[in-house]
Tab-separated table of N, CA, C and O and ligand atoms in Angstrom:
chain	number	residue	atom	x	y	z
A	686	MET	N	104.556	100.105	108.835
A	686	MET	CA	103.796	101.159	108.162
A	686	MET	C	102.437	100.608	107.737
A	686	MET	O	102.318	99.531	107.189
A	687	GLY	N	101.391	101.362	107.968
A	687	GLY	CA	100.059	100.951	107.570
A	687	GLY	C	99.748	101.455	106.172
A	687	GLY	O	100.641	101.807	105.396
A	688	ASN	N	98.489	101.500	105.890
A	688	ASN	CA	98.073	101.961	104.577
A	688	ASN	C	97.874	103.473	104.528
A	688	ASN	O	97.562	104.039	103.504
A	689	GLY	N	98.067	104.113	105.643
A	689	GLY	CA	97.942	105.563	105.675
A	689	GLY	C	96.506	106.046	105.634
A	689	GLY	O	96.249	107.169	105.258
A	690	ASP	N	95.584	105.175	106.034
A	690	ASP	CA	94.183	105.552	105.950
A	690	ASP	C	93.834	106.693	106.892
A	690	ASP	O	92.859	107.397	106.698
A	691	ASN	N	94.643	106.878	107.915
A	691	ASN	CA	94.336	107.909	108.893
A	691	ASN	C	94.930	109.273	108.538
A	691	ASN	O	94.599	110.276	109.137
A	692	SER	N	95.836	109.300	107.570
A	692	SER	CA	96.521	110.547	107.275
A	692	SER	C	95.743	111.403	106.275
A	692	SER	O	95.842	112.613	106.279
A	693	GLY	N	94.954	110.769	105.426
A	693	GLY	CA	94.190	111.506	104.442
A	693	GLY	C	95.067	112.096	103.354
A	693	GLY	O	96.290	112.029	103.403
A	694	GLY	N	94.425	112.653	102.361
A	694	GLY	CA	95.176	113.308	101.300
A	694	GLY	C	95.771	112.333	100.301
A	694	GLY	O	95.607	111.130	100.401
A	695	THR	N	96.491	112.888	99.361
A	695	THR	CA	97.098	112.099	98.302
A	695	THR	C	98.453	111.581	98.751
A	695	THR	O	99.223	112.338	99.324
A	696	PRO	N	98.745	110.320	98.508
A	696	PRO	CA	100.075	109.808	98.833
A	696	PRO	C	101.157	110.657	98.179
A	696	PRO	O	101.063	111.022	97.013
A	697	GLN	N	102.171	110.949	98.953
A	697	GLN	CA	103.205	111.849	98.463
A	697	GLN	C	104.561	111.301	98.869
A	697	GLN	O	104.745	110.825	99.976
A	698	THR	N	105.486	111.371	97.965
A	698	THR	CA	106.826	110.884	98.256
A	698	THR	C	107.836	111.972	97.925
A	698	THR	O	107.484	113.057	97.481
A	699	LEU	N	109.091	111.667	98.133
A	699	LEU	CA	110.144	112.603	97.793
A	699	LEU	C	110.923	112.086	96.589
A	699	LEU	O	111.157	110.894	96.451
A	700	GLY	N	111.307	113.018	95.739
A	700	GLY	CA	112.116	112.655	94.584
A	700	GLY	C	113.326	113.562	94.503
A	700	GLY	O	113.263	114.743	94.847
A	701	ARG	N	114.432	112.997	94.045
A	701	ARG	CA	115.669	113.762	93.937
A	701	ARG	C	115.996	113.961	92.463
A	701	ARG	O	115.993	113.015	91.679
A	702	CYS	N	116.337	115.196	92.120
A	702	CYS	CA	116.767	115.516	90.767
A	702	CYS	C	118.035	114.737	90.431
A	702	CYS	O	118.992	114.725	91.205
A	703	SER	N	118.024	114.066	89.279
A	703	SER	CA	119.172	113.235	88.908
A	703	SER	C	120.341	114.090	88.435
A	703	SER	O	121.449	113.592	88.265
A	704	GLU	N	120.110	115.370	88.222
A	704	GLU	CA	121.170	116.261	87.770
A	704	GLU	C	121.840	117.014	88.922
A	704	GLU	O	123.038	116.955	89.108
A	705	CYS	N	121.033	117.741	89.689
A	705	CYS	CA	121.627	118.603	90.713
A	705	CYS	C	121.405	118.083	92.132
A	705	CYS	O	121.990	118.586	93.073
A	706	GLY	N	120.532	117.083	92.273
A	706	GLY	CA	120.339	116.470	93.581
A	706	GLY	C	119.325	117.174	94.467
A	706	GLY	O	119.152	116.795	95.623
A	707	SER	N	118.654	118.187	93.941
A	707	SER	CA	117.618	118.839	94.729
A	707	SER	C	116.476	117.871	95.001
A	707	SER	O	116.130	117.062	94.144
A	708	VAL	N	115.897	117.963	96.192
A	708	VAL	CA	114.817	117.055	96.572
A	708	VAL	C	113.507	117.825	96.624
A	708	VAL	O	113.435	118.906	97.211
A	709	TYR	N	112.498	117.244	95.979
A	709	TYR	CA	111.161	117.839	95.951
A	709	TYR	C	110.133	116.814	96.398
A	709	TYR	O	110.319	115.620	96.184
A	710	PRO	N	109.036	117.304	96.983
A	710	PRO	CA	107.883	116.417	97.129
A	710	PRO	C	107.333	116.129	95.735
A	710	PRO	O	107.193	117.046	94.922
A	711	VAL	N	107.086	114.884	95.451
A	711	VAL	CA	106.672	114.509	94.097
A	711	VAL	C	105.407	113.662	94.116
A	711	VAL	O	105.083	113.017	95.103
A	712	GLN	N	104.729	113.662	92.998
A	712	GLN	CA	103.646	112.735	92.745
A	712	GLN	C	104.094	111.794	91.634
A	712	GLN	O	104.902	112.167	90.785
A	713	THR	N	103.539	110.586	91.641
A	713	THR	CA	103.821	109.660	90.556
A	713	THR	C	102.759	109.810	89.477
A	713	THR	O	101.571	109.732	89.752
A	714	THR	N	103.185	110.040	88.257
A	714	THR	CA	102.240	110.211	87.166
A	714	THR	C	101.699	108.861	86.724
A	714	THR	O	102.188	107.808	87.123
A	715	ALA	N	100.699	108.903	85.861
A	715	ALA	CA	100.083	107.670	85.362
A	715	ALA	C	101.100	106.814	84.620
A	715	ALA	O	100.972	105.600	84.562
A	716	SER	N	102.117	107.446	84.064
A	716	SER	CA	103.128	106.701	83.320
A	716	SER	C	104.277	106.254	84.219
A	716	SER	O	105.244	105.668	83.746
A	717	GLY	N	104.148	106.552	85.507
A	717	GLY	CA	105.126	106.057	86.460
A	717	GLY	C	106.311	106.987	86.675
A	717	GLY	O	107.253	106.643	87.369
A	718	GLU	N	106.250	108.181	86.095
A	718	GLU	CA	107.330	109.138	86.292
A	718	GLU	C	107.068	109.977	87.538
A	718	GLU	O	105.926	110.140	87.964
A	719	LEU	N	108.140	110.524	88.087
A	719	LEU	CA	108.007	111.386	89.252
A	719	LEU	C	107.900	112.835	88.783
A	719	LEU	O	108.709	113.306	87.985
A	720	ARG	N	106.901	113.518	89.326
A	720	ARG	CA	106.671	114.901	88.935
A	720	ARG	C	106.650	115.755	90.195
A	720	ARG	O	105.812	115.555	91.070
A	721	PRO	N	107.553	116.704	90.290
A	721	PRO	CA	107.606	117.536	91.485
A	721	PRO	C	106.362	118.399	91.625
A	721	PRO	O	105.849	118.935	90.648
A	722	ILE	N	105.901	118.517	92.852
A	722	ILE	CA	104.721	119.325	93.150
A	722	ILE	C	105.148	120.778	93.333
A	722	ILE	O	106.157	121.069	93.960
A	723	GLY	N	104.382	121.678	92.779
A	723	GLY	CA	104.647	123.091	92.976
A	723	GLY	C	105.620	123.680	91.973
A	723	GLY	O	106.102	124.794	92.142
A	724	THR	N	105.928	122.926	90.920
A	724	THR	CA	106.780	123.447	89.867
A	724	THR	C	106.090	123.235	88.524
A	724	THR	O	105.000	122.688	88.461
A	725	ASP	N	106.734	123.595	87.449
A	725	ASP	CA	106.188	123.368	86.118
A	725	ASP	C	106.349	121.916	85.691
A	725	ASP	O	106.005	121.547	84.590
A	726	GLY	N	106.899	121.089	86.544
A	726	GLY	CA	107.070	119.679	86.214
A	726	GLY	C	108.524	119.286	86.127
A	726	GLY	O	108.849	118.152	85.799
A	727	GLY	N	109.400	120.226	86.416
A	727	GLY	CA	110.822	119.923	86.373
A	727	GLY	C	111.547	120.632	87.497
A	727	GLY	O	110.984	121.464	88.204
A	728	CYS	N	112.808	120.301	87.635
A	728	CYS	CA	113.644	120.940	88.631
A	728	CYS	C	113.987	122.368	88.214
A	728	CYS	O	113.919	122.708	87.031
A	729	GLU	N	114.375	123.150	89.180
A	729	GLU	CA	114.784	124.525	88.876
A	729	GLU	C	116.010	124.566	87.974
A	729	GLU	O	116.281	125.552	87.304
A	730	CYS	N	116.758	123.470	87.931
A	730	CYS	CA	117.938	123.411	87.076
A	730	CYS	C	117.569	123.064	85.638
A	730	CYS	O	118.415	123.096	84.749
A	731	GLY	N	116.296	122.731	85.411
A	731	GLY	CA	115.843	122.453	84.061
A	731	GLY	C	115.708	120.975	83.758
A	731	GLY	O	115.148	120.594	82.738
A	732	ASN	N	116.212	120.154	84.648
A	732	ASN	CA	116.082	118.714	84.460
A	732	ASN	C	114.680	118.253	84.851
A	732	ASN	O	114.062	118.846	85.737
A	733	ASP	N	114.204	117.225	84.217
A	733	ASP	CA	112.890	116.711	84.610
A	733	ASP	C	112.940	115.213	84.928
A	733	ASP	O	111.928	114.532	84.890
A	734	ASP	N	114.130	114.745	85.240
A	734	ASP	CA	114.284	113.340	85.593
A	734	ASP	C	114.553	113.219	87.082
A	734	ASP	O	115.554	113.740	87.578
A	735	PHE	N	113.660	112.545	87.788
A	735	PHE	CA	113.779	112.416	89.234
A	735	PHE	C	113.834	110.963	89.637
A	735	PHE	O	113.246	110.100	88.986
A	736	GLU	N	114.548	110.721	90.715
A	736	GLU	CA	114.602	109.369	91.238
A	736	GLU	C	114.043	109.380	92.654
A	736	GLU	O	114.193	110.367	93.387
A	737	PRO	N	113.382	108.283	93.050
A	737	PRO	CA	112.759	108.246	94.368
A	737	PRO	C	113.766	108.323	95.492
A	737	PRO	O	114.881	107.808	95.385
A	738	VAL	N	113.363	108.982	96.565
A	738	VAL	CA	114.195	109.099	97.761
A	738	VAL	C	113.510	108.337	98.882
A	738	VAL	O	112.337	108.530	99.149
A	739	SER	N	114.240	107.471	99.524
A	739	SER	CA	113.688	106.773	100.685
A	739	SER	C	114.358	107.296	101.935
A	739	SER	O	115.582	107.417	101.988
A	740	GLU	N	113.543	107.648	102.909
A	740	GLU	CA	114.080	108.210	104.139
A	740	GLU	C	114.404	107.123	105.131
A	740	GLU	O	113.713	106.125	105.189
B	39	ZN	ZN1	117.957	119.778	89.339
């Protein structure tokens, strides 16, 4: 894997909800937490704790 210089855009990863297991595209916040993109900042189940998913 390279540095992704050719892909452009913001680095994006996947995060899994620690409660229900739903997977969202996430950004890493300045404090190092995972924040799902396109939501209010939490899972639809109400949890806001996500763990990184490696494919
Ligand atoms: Zn959830």
